[in-house]
Tab-separated table of C-alpha atoms in Angstrom:
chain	number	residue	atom	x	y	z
C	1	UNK	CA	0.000	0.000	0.000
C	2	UNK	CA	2.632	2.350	0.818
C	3	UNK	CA	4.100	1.534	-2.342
C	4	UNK	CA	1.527	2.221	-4.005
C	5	UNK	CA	0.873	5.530	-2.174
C	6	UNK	CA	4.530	6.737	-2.712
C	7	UNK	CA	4.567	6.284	-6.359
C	8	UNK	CA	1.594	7.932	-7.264
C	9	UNK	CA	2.656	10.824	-5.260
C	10	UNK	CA	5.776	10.655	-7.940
C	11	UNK	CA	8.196	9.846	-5.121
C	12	UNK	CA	9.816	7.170	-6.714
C	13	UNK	CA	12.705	6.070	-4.765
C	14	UNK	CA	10.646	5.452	-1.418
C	15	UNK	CA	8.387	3.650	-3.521
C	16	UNK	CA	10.818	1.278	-4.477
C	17	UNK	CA	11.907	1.108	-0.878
C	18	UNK	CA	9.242	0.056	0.945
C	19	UNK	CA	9.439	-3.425	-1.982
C	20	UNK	CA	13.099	-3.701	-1.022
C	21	UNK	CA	11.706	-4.147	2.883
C	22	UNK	CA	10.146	-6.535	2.340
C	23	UNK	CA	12.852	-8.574	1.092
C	24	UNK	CA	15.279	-7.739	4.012
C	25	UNK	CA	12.729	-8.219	6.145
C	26	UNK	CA	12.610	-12.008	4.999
C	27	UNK	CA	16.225	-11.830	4.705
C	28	UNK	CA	15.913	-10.930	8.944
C	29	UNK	CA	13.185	-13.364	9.524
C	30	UNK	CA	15.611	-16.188	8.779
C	31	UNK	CA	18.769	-14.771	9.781
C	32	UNK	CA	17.575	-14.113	13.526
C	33	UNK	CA	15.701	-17.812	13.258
C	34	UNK	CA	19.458	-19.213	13.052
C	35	UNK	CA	20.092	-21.684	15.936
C	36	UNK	CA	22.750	-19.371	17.608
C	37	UNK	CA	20.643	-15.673	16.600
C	38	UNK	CA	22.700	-12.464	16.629
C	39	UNK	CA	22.380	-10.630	20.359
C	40	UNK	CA	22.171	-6.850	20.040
C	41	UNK	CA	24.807	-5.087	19.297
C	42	UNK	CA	26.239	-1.659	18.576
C	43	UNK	CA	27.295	-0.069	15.310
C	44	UNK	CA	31.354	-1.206	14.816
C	45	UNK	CA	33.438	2.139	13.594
C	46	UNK	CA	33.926	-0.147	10.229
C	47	UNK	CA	29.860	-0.296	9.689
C	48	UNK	CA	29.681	3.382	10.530
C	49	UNK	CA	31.996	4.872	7.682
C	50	UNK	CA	30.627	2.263	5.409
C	51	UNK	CA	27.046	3.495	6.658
C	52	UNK	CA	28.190	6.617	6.062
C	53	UNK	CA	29.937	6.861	2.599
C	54	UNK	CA	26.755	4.400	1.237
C	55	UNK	CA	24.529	7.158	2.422
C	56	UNK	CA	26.279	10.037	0.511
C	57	UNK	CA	27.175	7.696	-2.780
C	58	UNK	CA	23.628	6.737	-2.801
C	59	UNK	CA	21.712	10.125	-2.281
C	60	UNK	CA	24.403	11.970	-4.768
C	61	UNK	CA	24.333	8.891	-7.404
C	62	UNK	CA	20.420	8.333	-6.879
C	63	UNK	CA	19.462	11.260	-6.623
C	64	UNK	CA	21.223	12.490	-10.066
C	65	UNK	CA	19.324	9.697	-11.838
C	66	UNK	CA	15.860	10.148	-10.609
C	67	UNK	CA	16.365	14.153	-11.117
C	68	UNK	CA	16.613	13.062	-14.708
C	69	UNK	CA	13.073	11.246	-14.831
C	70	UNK	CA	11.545	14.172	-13.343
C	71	UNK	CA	11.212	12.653	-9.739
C	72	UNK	CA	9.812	15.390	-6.863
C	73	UNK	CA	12.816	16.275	-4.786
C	74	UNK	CA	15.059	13.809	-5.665
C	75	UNK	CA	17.996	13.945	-2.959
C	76	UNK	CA	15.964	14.109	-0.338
C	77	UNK	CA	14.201	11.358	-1.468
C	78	UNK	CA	17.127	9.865	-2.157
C	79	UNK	CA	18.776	10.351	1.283
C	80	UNK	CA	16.312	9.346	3.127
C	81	UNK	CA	16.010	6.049	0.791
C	82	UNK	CA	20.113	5.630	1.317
C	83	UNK	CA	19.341	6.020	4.902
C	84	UNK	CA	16.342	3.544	5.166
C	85	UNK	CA	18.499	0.883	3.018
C	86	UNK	CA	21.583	1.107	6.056
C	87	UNK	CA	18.803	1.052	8.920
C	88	UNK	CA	17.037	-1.937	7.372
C	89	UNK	CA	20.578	-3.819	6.777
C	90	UNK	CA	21.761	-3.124	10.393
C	91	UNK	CA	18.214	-3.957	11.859
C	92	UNK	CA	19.157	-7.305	10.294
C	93	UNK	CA	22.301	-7.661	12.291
C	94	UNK	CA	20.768	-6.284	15.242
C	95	UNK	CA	22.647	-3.094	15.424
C	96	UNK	CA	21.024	-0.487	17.565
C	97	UNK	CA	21.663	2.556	16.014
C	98	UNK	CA	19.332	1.345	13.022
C	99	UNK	CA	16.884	3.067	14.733
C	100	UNK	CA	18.539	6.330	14.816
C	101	UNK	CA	19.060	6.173	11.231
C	102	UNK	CA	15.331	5.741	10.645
C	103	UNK	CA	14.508	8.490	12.972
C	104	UNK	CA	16.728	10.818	10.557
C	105	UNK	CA	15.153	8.688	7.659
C	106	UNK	CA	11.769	9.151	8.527
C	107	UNK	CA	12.084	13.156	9.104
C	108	UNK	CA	13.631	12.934	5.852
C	109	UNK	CA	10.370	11.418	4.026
C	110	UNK	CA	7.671	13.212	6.369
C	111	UNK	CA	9.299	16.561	4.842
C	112	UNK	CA	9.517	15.219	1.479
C	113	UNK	CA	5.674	13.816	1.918
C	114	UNK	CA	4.987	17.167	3.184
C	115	UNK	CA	6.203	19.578	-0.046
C	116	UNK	CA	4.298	16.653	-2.443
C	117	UNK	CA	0.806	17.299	0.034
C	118	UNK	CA	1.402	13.620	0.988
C	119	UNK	CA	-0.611	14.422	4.056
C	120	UNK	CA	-1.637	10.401	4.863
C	121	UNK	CA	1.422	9.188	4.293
C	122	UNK	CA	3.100	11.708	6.702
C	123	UNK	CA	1.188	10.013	9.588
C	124	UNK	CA	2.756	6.854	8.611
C	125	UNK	CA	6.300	8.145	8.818
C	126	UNK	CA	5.554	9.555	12.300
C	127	UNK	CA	4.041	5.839	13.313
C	128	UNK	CA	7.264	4.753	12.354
C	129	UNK	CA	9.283	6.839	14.173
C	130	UNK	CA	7.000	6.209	17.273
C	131	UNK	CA	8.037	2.452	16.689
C	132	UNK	CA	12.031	3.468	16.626
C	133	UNK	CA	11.811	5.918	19.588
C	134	UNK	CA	10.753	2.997	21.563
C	135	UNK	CA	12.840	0.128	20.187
C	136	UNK	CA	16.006	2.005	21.000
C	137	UNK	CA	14.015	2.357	24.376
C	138	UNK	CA	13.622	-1.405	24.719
C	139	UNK	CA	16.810	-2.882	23.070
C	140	UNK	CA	18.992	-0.049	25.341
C	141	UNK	CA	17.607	-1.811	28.021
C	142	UNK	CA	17.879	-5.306	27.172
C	143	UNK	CA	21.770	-4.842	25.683
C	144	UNK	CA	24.896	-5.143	27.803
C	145	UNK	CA	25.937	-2.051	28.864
C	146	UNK	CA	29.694	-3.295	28.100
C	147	UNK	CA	29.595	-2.850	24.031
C	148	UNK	CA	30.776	-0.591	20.717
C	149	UNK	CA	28.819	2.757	20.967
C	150	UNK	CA	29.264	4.691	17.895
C	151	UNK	CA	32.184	2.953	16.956
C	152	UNK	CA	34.455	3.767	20.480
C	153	UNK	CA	34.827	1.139	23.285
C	154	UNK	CA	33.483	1.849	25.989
């Protein structure tokens, strides 16, 4: 549905997104289902450059192509996207800071939702962001406080 919502709005690249969740979302389903599942963890300083230059090559490289096809606000479609795509890979590995990077992700669509008079689909975004404010909530709690924040040991 959201899909569906996204595209006709003409925001292409979240469009495609949400199709892409649902195959790392799969991808999750099985990976956590392992006999030993990953515990929660914190974001390595390795994952966060890679996190990092990913987010930039993807909202420069992304957003360059769907400028071309005439796509509303492409790089900040196109960041938040880049963003969603690193959140969505470290939620697999149960890295924490996913959540942050949805939080930035989803303030990133809600104003992009907002200039296309996406009203509905803003309400979604903020649902989501509900959802991360209190994961980080839960998984803070249930992590051991002797782990990798932000790359530096603590």
């Amino acid at each position: 549905i959201m899909a569906y919502l996204l595209f006709s709005s003409h925001i292409y690249i979240q469009a495609v997104l949400h199709c892409i969740y649902v195959v790392m979302y799969i991808y999750s389903f099985f990976y956590w289902g392992r006999k030993i599942p990953p515990s929660i963890s914190n974001i390595t300083q390795k994952e966060l450059i890679l996190s990092i230059v990913y987010i930039v090559s993807f909202t420069g490289i992304m957003g360059y192509a769907f400028s071309a096809i005439s796509e509303v606000y492409p790089y900040i479609d196109a960041f938040s996207a880049g963003c969603s795509m690193v959140a969505v890979f470290l939620l697999s590995k149960k890295v924490i800071e996913h959540s942050y990077i949805f939080i930035i992700s989803n303030i990133a669509s809600m104003v992009v939702c907002y200039m296309t008079k996406s009203y509905a689909t803003i309400l979604t975004f903020v649902i989501y962001m509900i959802f991360n404010i209190i994961r980080v909530y839960v998984w803070e709690r249930n992590t051991d406080k002797k782990y990798v924040k932000w790359g530096v040991k603590k």
